[in-house]
Short mmCIF file of C-alpha atoms and ligand atoms in Angstrom, two decimals:
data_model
loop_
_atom_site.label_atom_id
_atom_site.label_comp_id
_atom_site.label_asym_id
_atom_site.label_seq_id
_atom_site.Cartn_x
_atom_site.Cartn_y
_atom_site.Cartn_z
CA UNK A 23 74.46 -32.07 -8.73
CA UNK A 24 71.81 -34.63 -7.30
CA UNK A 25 69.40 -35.41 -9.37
CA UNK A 26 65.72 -36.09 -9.06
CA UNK A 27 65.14 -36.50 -12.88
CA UNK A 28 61.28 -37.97 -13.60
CA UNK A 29 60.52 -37.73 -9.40
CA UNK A 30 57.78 -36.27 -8.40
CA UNK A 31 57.93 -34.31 -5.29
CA UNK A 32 55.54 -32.26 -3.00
CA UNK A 33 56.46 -29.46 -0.63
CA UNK A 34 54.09 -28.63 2.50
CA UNK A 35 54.39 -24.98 3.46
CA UNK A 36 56.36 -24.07 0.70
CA UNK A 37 55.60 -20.18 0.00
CA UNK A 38 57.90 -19.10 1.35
CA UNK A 39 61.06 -19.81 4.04
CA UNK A 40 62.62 -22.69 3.96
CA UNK A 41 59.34 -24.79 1.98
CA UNK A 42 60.09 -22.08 -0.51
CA UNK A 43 63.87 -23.11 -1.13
CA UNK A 44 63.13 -26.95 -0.73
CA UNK A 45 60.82 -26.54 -3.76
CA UNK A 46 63.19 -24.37 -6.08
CA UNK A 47 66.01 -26.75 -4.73
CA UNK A 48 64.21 -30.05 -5.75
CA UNK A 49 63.11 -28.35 -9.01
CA UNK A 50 66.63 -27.44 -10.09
CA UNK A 51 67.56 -31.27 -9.44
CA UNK A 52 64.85 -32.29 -12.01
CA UNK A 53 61.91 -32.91 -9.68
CA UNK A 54 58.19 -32.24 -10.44
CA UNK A 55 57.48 -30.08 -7.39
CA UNK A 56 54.17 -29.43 -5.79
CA UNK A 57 54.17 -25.87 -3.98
CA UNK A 58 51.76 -26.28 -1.60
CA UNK A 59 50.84 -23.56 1.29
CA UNK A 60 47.32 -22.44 3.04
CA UNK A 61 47.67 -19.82 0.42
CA UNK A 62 48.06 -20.14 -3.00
CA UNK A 63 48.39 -16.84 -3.92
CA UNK A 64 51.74 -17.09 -2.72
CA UNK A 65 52.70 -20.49 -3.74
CA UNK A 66 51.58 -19.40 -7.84
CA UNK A 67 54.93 -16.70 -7.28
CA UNK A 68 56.94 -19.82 -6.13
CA UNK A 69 55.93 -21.79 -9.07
CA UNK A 70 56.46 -18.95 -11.18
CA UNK A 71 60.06 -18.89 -9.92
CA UNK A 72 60.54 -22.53 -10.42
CA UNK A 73 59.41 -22.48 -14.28
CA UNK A 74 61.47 -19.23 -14.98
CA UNK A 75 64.18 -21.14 -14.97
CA UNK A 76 63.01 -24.29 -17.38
CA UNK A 77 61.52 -26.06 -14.10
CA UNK A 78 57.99 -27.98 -13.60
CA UNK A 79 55.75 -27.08 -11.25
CA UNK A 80 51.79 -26.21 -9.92
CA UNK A 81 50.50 -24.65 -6.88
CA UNK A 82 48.23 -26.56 -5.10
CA UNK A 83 46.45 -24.72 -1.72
CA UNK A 84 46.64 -26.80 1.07
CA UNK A 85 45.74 -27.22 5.09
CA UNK A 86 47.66 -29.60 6.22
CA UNK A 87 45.41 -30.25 9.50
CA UNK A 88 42.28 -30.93 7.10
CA UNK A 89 42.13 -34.83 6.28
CA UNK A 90 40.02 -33.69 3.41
CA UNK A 91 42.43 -31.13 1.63
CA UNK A 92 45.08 -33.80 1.94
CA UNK A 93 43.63 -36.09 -0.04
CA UNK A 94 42.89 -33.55 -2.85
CA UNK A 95 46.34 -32.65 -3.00
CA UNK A 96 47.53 -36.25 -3.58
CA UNK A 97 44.96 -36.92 -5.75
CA UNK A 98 45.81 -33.84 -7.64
CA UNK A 99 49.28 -34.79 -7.84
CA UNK A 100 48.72 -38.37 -8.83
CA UNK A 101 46.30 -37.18 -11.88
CA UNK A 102 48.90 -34.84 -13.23
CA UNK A 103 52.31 -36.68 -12.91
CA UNK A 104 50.81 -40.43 -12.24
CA UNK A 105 52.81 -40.55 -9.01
CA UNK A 106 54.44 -39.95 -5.48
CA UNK A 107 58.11 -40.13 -5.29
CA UNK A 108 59.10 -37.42 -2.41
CA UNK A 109 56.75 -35.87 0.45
CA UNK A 110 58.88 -32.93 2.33
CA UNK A 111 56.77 -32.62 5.64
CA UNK A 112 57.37 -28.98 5.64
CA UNK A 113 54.20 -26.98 7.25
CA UNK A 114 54.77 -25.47 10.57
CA UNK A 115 54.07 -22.54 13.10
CA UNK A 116 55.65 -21.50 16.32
CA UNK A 117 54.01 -19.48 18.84
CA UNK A 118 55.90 -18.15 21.78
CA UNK A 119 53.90 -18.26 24.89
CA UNK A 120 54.78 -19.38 28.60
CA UNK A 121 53.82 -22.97 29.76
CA UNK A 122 51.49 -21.35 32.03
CA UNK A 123 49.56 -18.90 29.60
CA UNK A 124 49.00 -21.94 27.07
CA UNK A 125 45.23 -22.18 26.30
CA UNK A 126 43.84 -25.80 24.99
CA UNK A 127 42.93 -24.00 21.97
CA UNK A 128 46.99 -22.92 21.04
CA UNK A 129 47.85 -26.70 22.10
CA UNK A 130 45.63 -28.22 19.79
CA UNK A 131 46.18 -25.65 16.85
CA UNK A 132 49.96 -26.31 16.98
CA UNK A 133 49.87 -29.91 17.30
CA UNK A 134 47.07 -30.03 14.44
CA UNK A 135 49.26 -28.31 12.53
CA UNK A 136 52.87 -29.51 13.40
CA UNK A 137 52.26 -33.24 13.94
CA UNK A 138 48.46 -34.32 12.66
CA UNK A 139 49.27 -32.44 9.35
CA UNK A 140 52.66 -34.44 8.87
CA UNK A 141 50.68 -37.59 9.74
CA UNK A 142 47.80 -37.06 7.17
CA UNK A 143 50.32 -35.66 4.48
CA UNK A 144 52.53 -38.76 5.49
CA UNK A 145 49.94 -41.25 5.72
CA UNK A 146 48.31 -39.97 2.47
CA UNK A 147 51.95 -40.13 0.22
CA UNK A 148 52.88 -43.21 1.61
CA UNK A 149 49.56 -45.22 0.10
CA UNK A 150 50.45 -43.94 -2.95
CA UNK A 151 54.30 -44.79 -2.45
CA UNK A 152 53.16 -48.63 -0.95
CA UNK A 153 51.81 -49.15 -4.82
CA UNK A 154 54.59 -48.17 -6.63
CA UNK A 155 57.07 -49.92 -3.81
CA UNK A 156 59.52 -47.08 -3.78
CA UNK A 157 59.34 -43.64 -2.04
CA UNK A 158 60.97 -40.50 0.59
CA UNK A 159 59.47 -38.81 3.14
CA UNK A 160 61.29 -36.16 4.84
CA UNK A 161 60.03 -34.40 8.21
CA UNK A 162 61.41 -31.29 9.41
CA UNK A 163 61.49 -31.45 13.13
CA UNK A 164 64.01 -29.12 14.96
CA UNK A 165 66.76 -29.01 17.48
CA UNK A 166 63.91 -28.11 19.98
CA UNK A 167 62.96 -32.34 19.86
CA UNK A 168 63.80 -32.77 23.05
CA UNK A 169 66.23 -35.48 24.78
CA UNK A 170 69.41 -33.21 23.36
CA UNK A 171 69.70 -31.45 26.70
CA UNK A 172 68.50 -28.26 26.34
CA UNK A 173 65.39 -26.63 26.65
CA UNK A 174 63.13 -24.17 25.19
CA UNK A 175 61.24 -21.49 26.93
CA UNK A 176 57.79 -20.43 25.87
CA UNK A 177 57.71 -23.05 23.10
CA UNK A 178 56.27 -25.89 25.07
CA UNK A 179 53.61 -27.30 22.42
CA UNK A 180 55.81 -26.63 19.42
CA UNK A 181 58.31 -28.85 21.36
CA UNK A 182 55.38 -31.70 21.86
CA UNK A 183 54.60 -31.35 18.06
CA UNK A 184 59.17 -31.74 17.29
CA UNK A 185 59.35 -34.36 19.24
CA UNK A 186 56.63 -36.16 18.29
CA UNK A 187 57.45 -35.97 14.41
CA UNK A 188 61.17 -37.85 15.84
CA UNK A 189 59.17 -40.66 16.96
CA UNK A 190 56.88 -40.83 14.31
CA UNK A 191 60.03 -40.65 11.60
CA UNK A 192 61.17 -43.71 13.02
CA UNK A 193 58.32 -45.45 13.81
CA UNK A 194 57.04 -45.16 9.62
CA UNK A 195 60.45 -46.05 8.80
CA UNK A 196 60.47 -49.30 10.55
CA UNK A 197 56.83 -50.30 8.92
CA UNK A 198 57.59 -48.57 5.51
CA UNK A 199 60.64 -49.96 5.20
CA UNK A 200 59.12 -52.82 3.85
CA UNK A 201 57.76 -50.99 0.83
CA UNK A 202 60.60 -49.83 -0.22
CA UNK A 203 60.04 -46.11 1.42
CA UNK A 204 62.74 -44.04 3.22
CA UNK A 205 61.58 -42.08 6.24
CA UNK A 206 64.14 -39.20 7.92
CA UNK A 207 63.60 -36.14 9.64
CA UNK A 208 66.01 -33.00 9.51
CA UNK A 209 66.44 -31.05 12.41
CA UNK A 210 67.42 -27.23 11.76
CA UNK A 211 69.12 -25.11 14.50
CA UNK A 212 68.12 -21.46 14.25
CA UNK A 213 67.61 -20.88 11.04
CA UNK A 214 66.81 -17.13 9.21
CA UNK A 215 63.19 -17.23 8.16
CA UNK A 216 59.75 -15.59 8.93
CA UNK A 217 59.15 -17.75 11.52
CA UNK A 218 62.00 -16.60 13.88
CA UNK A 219 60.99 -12.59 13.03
CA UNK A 220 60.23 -12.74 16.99
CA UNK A 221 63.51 -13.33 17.85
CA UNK A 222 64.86 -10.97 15.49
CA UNK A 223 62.73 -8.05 16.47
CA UNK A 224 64.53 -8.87 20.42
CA UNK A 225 68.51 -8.52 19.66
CA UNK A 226 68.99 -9.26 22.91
CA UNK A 227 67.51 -12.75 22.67
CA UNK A 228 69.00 -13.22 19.40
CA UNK A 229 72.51 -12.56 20.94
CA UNK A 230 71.87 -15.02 23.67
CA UNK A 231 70.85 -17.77 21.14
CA UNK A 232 74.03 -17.28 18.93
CA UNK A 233 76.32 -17.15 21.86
CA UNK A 234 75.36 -21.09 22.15
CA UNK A 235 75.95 -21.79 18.40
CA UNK A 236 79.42 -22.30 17.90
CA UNK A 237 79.63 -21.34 14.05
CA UNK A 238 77.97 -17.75 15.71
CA UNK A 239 75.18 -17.53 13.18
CA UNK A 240 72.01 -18.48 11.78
CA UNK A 241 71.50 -21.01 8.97
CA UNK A 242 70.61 -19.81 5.80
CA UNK A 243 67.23 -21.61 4.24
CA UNK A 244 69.39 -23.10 1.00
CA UNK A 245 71.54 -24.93 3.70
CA UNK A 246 68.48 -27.17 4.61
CA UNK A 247 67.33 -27.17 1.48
CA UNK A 248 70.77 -28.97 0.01
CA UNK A 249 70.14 -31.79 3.28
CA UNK A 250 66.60 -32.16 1.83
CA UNK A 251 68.01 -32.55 -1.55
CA UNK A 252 70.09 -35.34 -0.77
CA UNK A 253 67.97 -37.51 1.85
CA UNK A 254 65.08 -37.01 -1.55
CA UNK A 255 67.98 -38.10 -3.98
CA UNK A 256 69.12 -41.97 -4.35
CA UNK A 257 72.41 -40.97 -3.24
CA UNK A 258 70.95 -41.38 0.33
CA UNK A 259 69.63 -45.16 -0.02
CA UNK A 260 70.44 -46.53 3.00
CA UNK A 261 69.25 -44.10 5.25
CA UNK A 262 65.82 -44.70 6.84
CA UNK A 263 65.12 -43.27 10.52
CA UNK A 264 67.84 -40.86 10.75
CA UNK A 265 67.34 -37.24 12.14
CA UNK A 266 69.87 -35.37 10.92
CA UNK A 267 70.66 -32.34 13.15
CA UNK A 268 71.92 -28.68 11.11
CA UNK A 269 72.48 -26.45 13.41
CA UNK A 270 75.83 -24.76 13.45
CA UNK A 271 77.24 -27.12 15.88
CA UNK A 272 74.32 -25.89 18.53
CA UNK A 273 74.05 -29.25 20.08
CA UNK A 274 77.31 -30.23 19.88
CA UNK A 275 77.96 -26.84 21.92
P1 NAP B 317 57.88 -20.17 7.77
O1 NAP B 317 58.67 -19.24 6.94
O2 NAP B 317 56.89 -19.59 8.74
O3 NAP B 317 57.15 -21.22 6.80
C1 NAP B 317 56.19 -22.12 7.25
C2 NAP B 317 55.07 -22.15 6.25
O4 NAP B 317 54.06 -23.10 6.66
C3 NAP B 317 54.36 -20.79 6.14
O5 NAP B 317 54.17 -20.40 4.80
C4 NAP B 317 53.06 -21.06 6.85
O6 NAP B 317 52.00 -20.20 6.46
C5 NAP B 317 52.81 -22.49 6.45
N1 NAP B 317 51.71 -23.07 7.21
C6 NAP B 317 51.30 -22.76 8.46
N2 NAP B 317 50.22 -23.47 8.78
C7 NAP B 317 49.93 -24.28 7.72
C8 NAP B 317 48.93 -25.22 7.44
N3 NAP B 317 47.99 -25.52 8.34
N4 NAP B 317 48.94 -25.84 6.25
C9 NAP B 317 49.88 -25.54 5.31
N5 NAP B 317 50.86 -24.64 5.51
C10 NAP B 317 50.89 -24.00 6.70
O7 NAP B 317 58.83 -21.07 8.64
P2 NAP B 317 60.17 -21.88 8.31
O8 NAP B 317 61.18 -21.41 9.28
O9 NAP B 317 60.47 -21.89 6.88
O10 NAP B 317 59.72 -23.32 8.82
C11 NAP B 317 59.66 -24.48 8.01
C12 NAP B 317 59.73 -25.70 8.94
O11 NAP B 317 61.01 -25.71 9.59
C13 NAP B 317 58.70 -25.70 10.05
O12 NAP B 317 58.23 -27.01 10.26
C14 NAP B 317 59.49 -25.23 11.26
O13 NAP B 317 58.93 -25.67 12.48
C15 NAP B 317 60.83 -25.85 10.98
N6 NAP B 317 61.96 -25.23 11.70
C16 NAP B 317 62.26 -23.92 11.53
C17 NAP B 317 63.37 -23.38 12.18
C18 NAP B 317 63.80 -21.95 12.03
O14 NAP B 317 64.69 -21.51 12.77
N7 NAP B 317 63.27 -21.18 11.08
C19 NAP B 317 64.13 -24.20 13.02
C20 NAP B 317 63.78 -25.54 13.16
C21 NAP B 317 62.70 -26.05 12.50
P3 NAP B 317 51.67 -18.93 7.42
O15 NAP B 317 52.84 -18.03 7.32
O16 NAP B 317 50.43 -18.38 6.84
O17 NAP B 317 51.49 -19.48 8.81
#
């Protein structure tokens, strides 16, 4: 087991899918975890969860596009457990809507969300991380990144926002680097969450994704969680810049 003994670790969108596993995951390692969602009522069960079973935890509400709420949460973090030691950039939508339907207001709400949020929460953990010279950041981005040669229909802002976290992982990790702060992103194939309840509800479309993954089926939530685990852990000290694709061989396809 990896272990994240006396690290301190906050989770962006973590009440549930995949944030919700990354937090009881990093928990069970040892980790301090922040639960933090744009509801808390939600995140409080998640942190119930977590100290059930002998782990430490608090709930913190959080909107990851608001510069302001940010802040609280780190400052919240660093006044309970003195410090920063793992960010999990974590917070995401999807909305499905053709290219030529997209209003400016779904553009901006996505990429506020999907790749301003991981920039503020980013920014905001790494200041604290640049004091105490040591630190991880992990960004989930997605097979839908771009430049893997295939595209996604009807997702052409939450594709901006993926590919724009790739650039930005490597882009902190060359500056960060420095500091003694580890920057990767993870990118998950189809993976069996809320967020894809769309393509659930349409077998048809879910058929036609699976076809393309070659280990025919989804990911389960504790499979990214374990990646997370490890890129938080010491075990992965030499990686900086990395995306690491999970995705049932979808890519490799
Ligand atoms: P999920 O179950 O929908 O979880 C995402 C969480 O983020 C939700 O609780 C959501 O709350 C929250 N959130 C939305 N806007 C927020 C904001 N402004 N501030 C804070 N939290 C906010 O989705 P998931 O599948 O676990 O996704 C986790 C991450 O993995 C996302 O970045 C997603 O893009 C990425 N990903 C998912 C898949 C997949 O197949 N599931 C594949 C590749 C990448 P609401 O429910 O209220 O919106």
């Amino acid at each position: 087991m990896l272990n994240l003994k006396n690290k301190t670790a906050i989770i962006t969108g973590a009440r549930q899918g995949m944030g919700r596993t990354h937090a009881l995951t990093l928990a069970k390692a040892g980790a301090k975890v922040v639960v933090s969602d744009i509801s808390l009522e939600n995140c409080e069960k998640v942190v119930k969860e977590i100290k059930k079973e002998g782990g430490e935890a608090m709930a913190i509400k959080c909107d990851v596009s608001k510069e302001q709420e940010v802040d609280e949460m780190m400052k919240k973090t660093i006044k309970k457990w003195g410090k920063i030691d793992i960010l999990v950039n974590n917070a995401g939508i999807c909305q499905f809507k053709p290219f030529l339907e997209l209003t400016e207001e779904e553009w901006d709400r996505t990429i506020n969300i999907n790749l301003k949020g991981y920039f503020l929460c980013a920014q905001a953990a790494a200041k604290a991380m640049a004091k105490q010279k040591s630190g991880a950041i992990i960004n989930i981005a997605s097979v839908a990144m771009g430049q893997q040669g295939i595209g996604f229909s009807n997702i052409a802002h939450y594709c901006a926002s993926k590919g724009g976290i790739v650039g930005m992982t490597e882009a902190m990790a060359v500056e960060l680097a420095t500091y003694n702060i580890r920057v990767n992103a993870i990118a998950p194939g189809m993976i069996d969450t809320p967020m894809i309840d769309p393509i659930k509800k349409d077998p048809q479309q879910e058929k036609a994704i699976l076809a393309r993954v070659p280990m025919q089926r989804m990911g389960q939530a504790q499979e990214v969680s374990n990646l997370v685990l490890f890129l938080a852990s010491d075990e992965s000290s030499y990686m900086t810049g990395s995306t690491v694709v999970i995705d049932g061989g979808w890519l490799a396809g």
